[in-house]
Coordinates of C-alpha atoms in Angstrom, one line a residue:
M9 CA 10.3 -4.9 27.1
A10 CA 10.9 -8.3 28.8
S11 CA 7.5 -9.5 27.5
T12 CA 8.3 -8.4 24.0
L13 CA 11.6 -10.2 24.1
A14 CA 9.8 -13.3 25.4
I15 CA 7.5 -13.2 22.3
V16 CA 10.5 -12.9 19.9
V17 CA 12.4 -15.7 21.6
S18 CA 9.3 -18.0 21.4
L19 CA 8.8 -17.2 17.8
L20 CA 12.4 -17.9 16.9
L21 CA 12.3 -21.2 18.8
L22 CA 9.0 -22.1 17.1
M23 CA 10.7 -21.6 13.7
F24 CA 13.8 -23.6 14.7
F25 CA 12.0 -26.6 16.1
A26 CA 9.5 -26.7 13.3
Y27 CA 12.4 -26.9 10.9
R28 CA 13.7 -29.8 13.0
G29 CA 10.5 -31.6 12.4
V30 CA 8.8 -31.2 15.8
T31 CA 5.0 -31.4 15.4
V32 CA 3.2 -28.1 15.8
L33 CA 0.5 -29.9 18.0
L34 CA 3.1 -30.1 20.7
L35 CA 5.3 -27.1 19.7
A36 CA 2.6 -24.4 19.7
P37 CA 1.4 -24.9 23.3
L38 CA 5.0 -25.3 24.6
M39 CA 6.2 -22.1 22.9
A40 CA 3.1 -20.3 24.1
A41 CA 3.9 -21.5 27.7
L42 CA 7.5 -20.4 27.3
A43 CA 6.4 -16.9 26.2
V44 CA 4.1 -16.7 29.2
L45 CA 6.9 -17.8 31.6
L46 CA 9.6 -15.5 30.2
S47 CA 7.2 -12.5 30.3
G48 CA 6.7 -12.9 34.0
D49 CA 3.1 -14.2 33.9
S50 CA 3.9 -17.7 35.3
G51 CA 1.1 -17.4 37.9
F52 CA -1.4 -17.2 35.0
L53 CA 0.0 -20.0 33.0
L54 CA -2.8 -22.6 33.5
P55 CA -5.7 -20.1 33.1
I56 CA -4.0 -18.7 30.0
Y57 CA -3.8 -22.3 28.6
T58 CA -7.3 -23.4 29.4
S59 CA -9.1 -20.1 28.7
T60 CA -7.0 -18.4 26.0
F61 CA -5.1 -21.1 24.1
M62 CA -7.9 -23.7 24.1
S63 CA -10.7 -21.2 23.5
A64 CA -8.9 -19.9 20.4
L65 CA -8.1 -23.5 19.2
S66 CA -11.6 -24.7 19.7
G67 CA -13.1 -21.6 18.1
Y68 CA -11.0 -22.2 15.0
V69 CA -12.0 -25.9 14.8
L70 CA -15.6 -25.0 15.2
Q71 CA -15.4 -22.5 12.4
F72 CA -13.3 -24.4 9.8
L73 CA -13.8 -28.1 10.6
P74 CA -16.2 -28.7 7.7
I75 CA -13.9 -27.0 5.2
F76 CA -10.9 -29.1 6.2
L77 CA -13.0 -32.3 6.4
L78 CA -14.8 -31.9 3.1
G79 CA -11.6 -30.8 1.3
A80 CA -9.6 -33.7 2.5
L81 CA -12.4 -36.1 1.6
F82 CA -12.7 -34.6 -1.8
G83 CA -9.0 -34.9 -2.5
Q84 CA -9.0 -38.6 -1.4
L85 CA -12.0 -39.4 -3.6
M86 CA -10.4 -37.6 -6.6
A87 CA -7.3 -39.7 -6.1
D88 CA -9.0 -43.1 -5.5
S89 CA -11.6 -42.7 -8.2
G90 CA -9.0 -42.2 -10.9
A91 CA -10.3 -38.7 -11.6
A92 CA -7.0 -37.0 -10.7
Q93 CA -5.0 -39.5 -12.8
A94 CA -7.4 -39.1 -15.8
I95 CA -7.1 -35.3 -15.8
A96 CA -3.3 -35.6 -15.5
Q97 CA -3.0 -38.1 -18.4
W98 CA -5.4 -36.1 -20.6
I99 CA -3.4 -32.9 -20.2
T100 CA -0.2 -34.9 -20.7
R101 CA -1.4 -36.4 -23.9
K102 CA -2.4 -32.9 -25.2
L103 CA 0.8 -31.2 -24.4
G104 CA 3.4 -34.0 -24.5
H105 CA 6.9 -34.3 -23.1
R106 CA 8.1 -31.4 -25.2
H107 CA 6.3 -29.1 -22.8
A108 CA 7.0 -31.2 -19.7
I109 CA 7.3 -28.3 -17.3
A110 CA 4.2 -26.5 -18.5
T111 CA 2.3 -29.8 -18.4
I112 CA 3.1 -30.5 -14.8
V113 CA 2.3 -26.9 -13.7
M114 CA -1.0 -27.0 -15.6
V115 CA -2.0 -30.4 -14.2
C116 CA -1.2 -29.4 -10.6
G117 CA -3.0 -26.1 -11.2
V118 CA -6.2 -27.6 -12.5
L119 CA -6.4 -30.1 -9.7
T120 CA -5.7 -27.7 -6.8
Y121 CA -7.9 -25.0 -8.2
G122 CA -10.6 -27.7 -8.3
G123 CA -10.2 -28.4 -4.6
V124 CA -7.8 -31.3 -4.5
S125 CA -5.3 -31.2 -1.6
L126 CA -1.8 -30.1 -2.6
F127 CA -0.4 -33.2 -0.8
V128 CA -2.7 -35.5 -2.8
V129 CA -1.6 -33.7 -6.0
A130 CA 2.1 -34.1 -5.2
F131 CA 1.7 -37.9 -4.6
A132 CA -0.4 -38.4 -7.7
I133 CA 1.6 -36.2 -10.1
Y134 CA 5.2 -37.1 -9.2
P135 CA 5.2 -40.5 -11.1
I136 CA 3.9 -38.7 -14.2
A137 CA 6.4 -35.8 -13.8
K138 CA 9.2 -38.3 -13.4
D139 CA 8.4 -39.9 -16.8
L140 CA 7.9 -36.6 -18.6
F141 CA 11.1 -35.0 -17.4
R142 CA 13.1 -38.1 -18.2
A143 CA 11.7 -38.2 -21.7
A144 CA 12.3 -34.5 -22.2
G145 CA 15.9 -34.7 -20.8
I146 CA 15.0 -32.1 -18.1
P147 CA 16.9 -32.4 -14.8
K148 CA 14.9 -34.2 -12.1
R149 CA 15.9 -31.5 -9.6
L150 CA 13.3 -29.2 -11.3
I151 CA 10.4 -31.5 -10.6
P152 CA 9.6 -30.2 -7.0
A153 CA 9.6 -26.6 -8.2
A154 CA 7.2 -27.4 -11.1
I155 CA 4.8 -29.2 -8.7
A156 CA 5.1 -26.4 -6.2
L157 CA 4.4 -23.7 -8.8
G158 CA 1.2 -25.4 -9.8
S159 CA 0.1 -26.4 -6.3
F160 CA 1.4 -23.8 -3.8
T161 CA 1.1 -20.5 -5.5
F162 CA -1.6 -19.0 -7.9
T163 CA -4.3 -21.6 -7.2
M164 CA -3.8 -21.4 -3.5
T165 CA -3.8 -17.7 -2.9
A166 CA -4.7 -15.7 -6.0
L167 CA -7.3 -17.1 -8.4
P168 CA -10.9 -16.1 -7.5
G169 CA -13.0 -18.9 -6.1
T170 CA -10.2 -21.2 -5.1
P171 CA -11.4 -23.5 -2.3
A172 CA -8.0 -23.6 -0.7
I173 CA -8.3 -23.2 3.1
Q174 CA -6.1 -20.1 2.9
N175 CA -8.7 -18.4 0.8
A176 CA -11.5 -19.2 3.3
I177 CA -9.7 -18.1 6.5
P178 CA -10.3 -14.3 6.1
I179 CA -14.1 -14.7 5.4
P180 CA -15.3 -14.5 9.1
Y181 CA -12.9 -11.7 9.9
Y182 CA -13.7 -9.4 6.9
G183 CA -17.2 -10.6 5.9
T184 CA -16.0 -11.5 2.4
N185 CA -16.1 -14.6 0.2
V186 CA -13.6 -16.7 -1.8
F187 CA -14.2 -14.6 -5.0
A188 CA -12.9 -11.4 -3.3
A189 CA -11.2 -9.0 -5.7
P190 CA -11.4 -11.3 -8.7
G191 CA -9.7 -9.1 -11.2
L192 CA -6.7 -8.4 -9.0
G193 CA -6.5 -12.1 -8.1
I194 CA -6.4 -13.0 -11.7
I195 CA -3.6 -10.5 -12.4
G196 CA -1.6 -11.7 -9.4
G197 CA -2.2 -15.3 -10.5
L198 CA -0.9 -14.7 -14.0
I199 CA 2.2 -13.0 -12.7
M200 CA 2.9 -16.0 -10.5
A201 CA 2.2 -18.6 -13.1
F202 CA 4.1 -17.0 -16.0
G203 CA 6.9 -15.7 -13.8
G204 CA 7.4 -19.1 -12.4
L205 CA 7.2 -20.8 -15.8
W206 CA 9.7 -18.4 -17.2
W207 CA 12.2 -19.2 -14.4
L208 CA 11.8 -22.9 -14.8
Q209 CA 12.1 -22.9 -18.5
S210 CA 15.2 -20.7 -18.3
R211 CA 16.8 -23.2 -15.8
A212 CA 15.9 -26.1 -18.2
R213 CA 17.5 -24.3 -21.1
K214 CA 20.6 -23.5 -19.1
A215 CA 20.9 -27.1 -18.0
A216 CA 20.6 -28.3 -21.6
A217 CA 23.3 -25.9 -22.7
N218 CA 25.6 -27.3 -20.0
G219 CA 24.8 -30.9 -21.1
E220 CA 22.8 -31.7 -18.0
T221 CA 20.0 -34.2 -18.5
Y222 CA 17.5 -36.0 -16.2
G223 CA 20.3 -37.5 -14.2
D224 CA 21.0 -40.9 -12.7
H225 CA 18.5 -41.6 -10.0
G226 CA 18.6 -45.3 -9.0
Q227 CA 15.6 -45.0 -6.7
D228 CA 13.4 -44.3 -9.7
I229 CA 14.1 -47.8 -11.0
L230 CA 13.2 -49.3 -7.7
D231 CA 9.9 -47.3 -7.7
A232 CA 9.0 -48.4 -11.2
S233 CA 6.9 -51.4 -10.1
A234 CA 4.9 -49.1 -7.8
D235 CA 4.1 -46.8 -10.7
V236 CA 2.9 -49.6 -13.0
S237 CA -0.4 -50.1 -11.2
T238 CA -1.1 -46.4 -11.4
H239 CA -0.3 -46.2 -15.1
E240 CA -2.3 -49.3 -15.9
Q241 CA -5.4 -48.2 -14.1
K242 CA -8.3 -47.8 -16.5
P243 CA -8.8 -44.0 -16.8
M244 CA -12.0 -42.3 -15.8
P245 CA -13.8 -40.5 -18.7
I246 CA -12.4 -37.0 -18.8
F247 CA -15.8 -35.3 -18.6
L248 CA -16.7 -37.2 -15.4
A249 CA -13.2 -36.6 -14.0
I250 CA -13.4 -32.8 -14.5
L251 CA -17.1 -32.4 -13.5
P252 CA -16.5 -32.4 -9.7
L253 CA -13.8 -29.6 -10.2
I254 CA -16.2 -27.5 -12.1
L255 CA -18.9 -28.1 -9.5
V256 CA -16.6 -26.8 -6.7
I257 CA -16.2 -23.5 -8.4
G258 CA -19.6 -23.3 -10.1
V259 CA -21.8 -24.2 -7.1
N260 CA -19.8 -21.9 -4.9
A261 CA -20.3 -19.0 -7.4
L262 CA -24.0 -19.8 -7.7
F263 CA -24.7 -19.5 -4.0
T264 CA -22.2 -16.6 -3.5
Y265 CA -23.6 -14.3 -6.2
G266 CA -27.0 -15.8 -7.0
I267 CA -28.9 -17.5 -4.2
F268 CA -27.5 -16.0 -0.9
P269 CA -27.6 -12.3 -1.9
G270 CA -31.4 -12.7 -2.7
T271 CA -32.2 -14.6 0.5
N272 CA -33.8 -12.9 3.5
F273 CA -32.1 -14.3 6.6
S274 CA -34.2 -12.4 9.1
F275 CA -36.0 -15.6 10.1
M276 CA -32.7 -16.7 11.8
A277 CA -32.4 -13.7 14.1
E278 CA -34.5 -15.0 16.9
R279 CA -33.0 -18.5 17.1
F280 CA -29.4 -17.6 16.1
P281 CA -28.9 -14.0 17.1
Q282 CA -25.1 -14.5 17.2
V283 CA -24.9 -15.4 13.5
D284 CA -24.2 -12.6 11.0
P285 CA -25.1 -13.9 7.6
A286 CA -22.9 -11.3 5.9
K287 CA -19.9 -12.8 7.5
I288 CA -20.7 -16.4 7.2
T289 CA -22.4 -17.0 3.8
G290 CA -19.0 -17.2 2.1
L291 CA -18.2 -20.3 4.2
W292 CA -21.7 -21.7 3.7
A293 CA -21.3 -21.4 -0.1
L294 CA -18.0 -23.3 0.0
I295 CA -19.4 -26.0 2.2
I296 CA -22.4 -26.6 -0.1
A297 CA -20.0 -26.7 -3.1
L298 CA -17.7 -29.3 -1.6
I299 CA -20.7 -31.5 -0.4
T300 CA -22.1 -31.3 -3.9
A301 CA -18.8 -32.2 -5.6
N302 CA -18.2 -35.1 -3.2
L303 CA -21.7 -36.6 -3.8
V304 CA -21.5 -36.3 -7.5
L305 CA -18.0 -37.9 -7.5
I306 CA -19.2 -40.8 -5.4
I307 CA -22.4 -41.4 -7.4
S308 CA -20.7 -41.1 -10.8
R309 CA -18.3 -43.9 -9.9
L310 CA -20.7 -46.3 -8.2
G311 CA -19.6 -49.8 -9.1
H312 CA -16.1 -48.7 -9.9
W313 CA -14.7 -48.0 -6.4
K314 CA -12.1 -50.5 -5.1
S315 CA -13.4 -49.8 -1.6
L316 CA -15.5 -46.7 -1.2
R317 CA -15.7 -47.2 2.6
E318 CA -11.9 -47.2 2.9
S319 CA -11.6 -44.1 0.6
I320 CA -14.1 -42.2 2.7
N321 CA -12.5 -43.2 6.0
K322 CA -9.0 -42.3 4.7
G323 CA -10.2 -39.0 3.5
V324 CA -12.0 -38.1 6.7
F325 CA -9.1 -39.2 8.9
G326 CA -6.7 -37.2 6.8
F327 CA -8.2 -33.9 7.7
M328 CA -7.5 -34.0 11.4
L329 CA -3.8 -33.3 11.4
P330 CA -3.8 -30.3 9.1
L331 CA -6.8 -28.8 11.0
F332 CA -5.4 -29.2 14.5
N333 CA -1.9 -28.1 13.4
T334 CA -3.4 -24.8 12.2
A335 CA -5.7 -24.5 15.2
S336 CA -2.8 -25.0 17.5
E337 CA -1.0 -22.1 15.8
V338 CA -4.1 -20.0 16.2
G339 CA -4.1 -20.9 19.9
Y340 CA -0.4 -19.8 20.1
G341 CA -1.3 -16.5 18.4
A342 CA -4.1 -15.8 20.9
V343 CA -1.7 -16.4 23.8
I344 CA 0.9 -14.1 22.2
A345 CA -1.7 -11.4 21.6
S346 CA -2.7 -11.6 25.3
L347 CA 0.7 -10.7 26.6
A348 CA 1.6 -7.1 27.5
G349 CA 4.6 -7.1 25.1
F350 CA 2.5 -7.7 22.1
A351 CA 1.2 -4.1 22.2
I352 CA 4.7 -3.0 21.1
I353 CA 4.8 -5.5 18.3
R354 CA 1.3 -4.7 17.2
D355 CA 1.9 -0.9 17.1
F356 CA 5.1 -1.4 15.2
V357 CA 3.5 -3.6 12.5
L358 CA 0.4 -1.4 12.2
N359 CA 2.6 1.7 11.7
V360 CA 4.8 0.1 9.0
A361 CA 2.9 2.2 6.5
P362 CA 0.4 4.4 8.3
G363 CA -1.1 5.7 5.1
N364 CA -1.7 2.3 3.6
P365 CA -2.9 -0.6 5.7
L366 CA -2.4 -2.9 2.8
I367 CA 1.3 -2.7 3.1
S368 CA 1.2 -3.2 6.9
E369 CA -1.1 -6.2 6.5
A370 CA 1.1 -7.8 3.8
V371 CA 4.2 -7.5 6.1
A372 CA 2.4 -9.0 9.1
M373 CA 0.9 -11.9 7.1
T374 CA 4.0 -12.9 5.2
T375 CA 6.3 -12.5 8.3
L376 CA 4.1 -14.8 10.4
A377 CA 3.7 -17.3 7.6
G378 CA 7.5 -17.4 7.3
I379 CA 8.0 -17.9 11.0
T380 CA 5.5 -20.7 11.3
G381 CA 6.4 -22.2 7.9
S382 CA 2.7 -22.3 7.1
S383 CA 0.5 -19.9 5.0
S384 CA -2.7 -21.0 6.8
G385 CA -1.0 -20.9 10.2
G386 CA 0.6 -17.5 9.7
L387 CA -2.6 -16.1 8.2
S388 CA -4.7 -17.4 11.1
I389 CA -2.4 -16.0 13.7
A390 CA -2.2 -12.6 12.0
L391 CA -6.0 -12.3 11.6
Q392 CA -6.7 -13.6 15.1
T393 CA -4.5 -10.9 16.5
L394 CA -4.7 -8.0 14.0
G395 CA -7.7 -8.7 11.8
A396 CA -10.1 -6.3 13.6
D397 CA -7.4 -3.5 13.5
Y398 CA -6.8 -3.9 9.8
L399 CA -10.6 -3.9 9.0
A400 CA -11.0 -0.7 11.0
M401 CA -8.0 0.9 9.3
A402 CA -9.3 -0.1 5.9
Q403 CA -12.7 1.4 6.6
Q404 CA -11.1 4.7 7.7
A405 CA -9.0 4.7 4.5
G406 CA -11.9 3.7 2.3
I407 CA -10.3 0.4 1.3
S408 CA -12.6 -2.5 0.4
P409 CA -12.6 -5.6 2.7
E410 CA -12.4 -7.6 -0.5
L411 CA -9.0 -6.0 -1.3
L412 CA -7.9 -6.7 2.3
H413 CA -8.9 -10.3 1.8
R414 CA -6.9 -10.8 -1.4
V415 CA -3.8 -9.0 -0.1
A416 CA -3.9 -11.0 3.1
V417 CA -4.1 -14.4 1.4
M418 CA -1.5 -13.6 -1.3
A419 CA 0.9 -12.2 1.4
A420 CA 0.5 -15.4 3.4
G421 CA 1.8 -17.2 0.3
G422 CA 5.0 -15.2 0.2
L423 CA 7.5 -16.5 2.8
D424 CA 5.5 -19.5 3.8
T425 CA 7.9 -21.8 1.9
L426 CA 11.1 -21.1 3.8
P427 CA 13.2 -24.2 4.3
H428 CA 11.4 -25.3 7.5
C429 CA 8.0 -25.4 5.7
G430 CA 6.4 -28.8 6.3
A431 CA 4.9 -28.8 2.8
I432 CA 8.3 -28.3 1.2
I433 CA 9.9 -31.0 3.3
T434 CA 7.1 -33.4 2.3
L435 CA 7.4 -32.5 -1.4
L436 CA 11.1 -33.1 -1.4
S437 CA 10.6 -36.4 0.4
I438 CA 8.0 -37.5 -2.2
C439 CA 10.4 -36.6 -5.0
K440 CA 13.4 -38.2 -3.2
L441 CA 15.5 -35.1 -3.5
N442 CA 17.0 -32.7 -0.9
H443 CA 17.1 -29.0 -0.2
R444 CA 20.5 -28.6 -1.7
Q445 CA 19.4 -30.1 -5.0
S446 CA 16.0 -28.3 -5.5
Y447 CA 15.3 -25.7 -2.9
G448 CA 16.7 -22.7 -4.8
N449 CA 14.3 -23.2 -7.7
I450 CA 11.4 -23.8 -5.3
A451 CA 12.2 -20.5 -3.6
M452 CA 12.1 -18.6 -6.9
V453 CA 8.7 -19.9 -7.9
T454 CA 7.0 -19.9 -4.5
M455 CA 8.5 -16.8 -2.9
A456 CA 10.1 -14.5 -5.5
A457 CA 7.3 -14.6 -8.1
P458 CA 4.4 -14.4 -5.5
I459 CA 6.1 -11.4 -3.8
V460 CA 6.3 -9.6 -7.2
A461 CA 2.6 -10.5 -7.7
L462 CA 1.7 -9.2 -4.2
I463 CA 3.5 -5.9 -4.8
T464 CA 1.7 -5.5 -8.1
V465 CA -1.7 -6.2 -6.6
I466 CA -1.1 -3.8 -3.7
T467 CA 0.0 -1.1 -6.2
L468 CA -3.0 -1.6 -8.4
G469 CA -5.4 -1.9 -5.5
T470 CA -4.1 1.3 -4.0
I471 CA -4.5 3.2 -7.3
F472 CA -7.8 1.7 -8.6
G473 CA -9.3 0.0 -5.6
S474 CA -10.8 -3.5 -5.5
F475 CA -11.9 -5.0 -8.8

């Protein structure tokens, strides 16, 4: 019982200090150490740190480093090449300020589904959103929710093939790929997108009825000079701008469904006996797709880069913090799983719905994502500690691993945007707004709509299976 209480205390403190802005790189090992000390295992503190925490951390880095690195590089190249701006401006011209909310959601959705980092998207799209919302007379306080809806929801967890790291994390645990349960993913994505749009449009109409407009935001005037250079940049041709996004999805699908299924990997058995192609080809396909998209983007803009070396360096350096933040949370989860008190928590979670492991999995994923304030962190901890259990339960119940994959990823995008979420804090900072002004609407589009979508997918998956 003392060990279980120690785990709960460490989890609550992890959430509290993360909200206060303490970096997870320091917080995760400290809270893991606290759990060990409070559970009465102080004599094993150093062995647990070096063998359990660091082994899990390094294993995660070994597995997912190329995805984080190539994804961060791709996002930076899309921003610096002008491709992200060209796509945003093209969609804006087509839809106009009369559909300002839908325009921003669509722009963010296209970019993030194509593999651009949500942080890069937020920085790139905010100046455009600001102009559109002002022209349409829509309150500025709705901008963060519109960006979050397009970046943090359906393209991150639901749409098949999305290269978001959240969609790649279950692959080695379940032997799946990023296209897992495509039909259910599309249904869930549509519920998130249209549910979120309905909410934001209704808030805009209510504001208009109350006479509320964009509002007086003096900082916007001060920022105008910074936006001028962005708006005056010569746009990249739209077909070249969108080509890398198509390649990320298309090349991934080609290798996932065409090349790898017909490849005989038996030649690898002698030299790499520990490699199971069935569990790793999903990651290989994503790596090849990101490399291809990066190379095409670089080549297509040769002679137009302001400084290709600086863009590459910035993109490569940018992957380290997100990777090691998530890896530290995985190390924390491994330590928690090694404590005696975790057995009580594990049994409780696994028995939430004994007849349907999908419900239990969803509860575990979304709870840990909420505690850590990170969908990737919560998902990684849950799969590190419970992934094998859920796979065994699913096999007994005749549930497809693809359905497990999709439910896990969508559940991790449920409560991950609680107020202490780093992505939400960063987004509000970019938009120069605060929680009081904008968080209510963010919560509706990033938590309420995704949870409705998750319940729908679990229900359909339980009745009809994976499709």
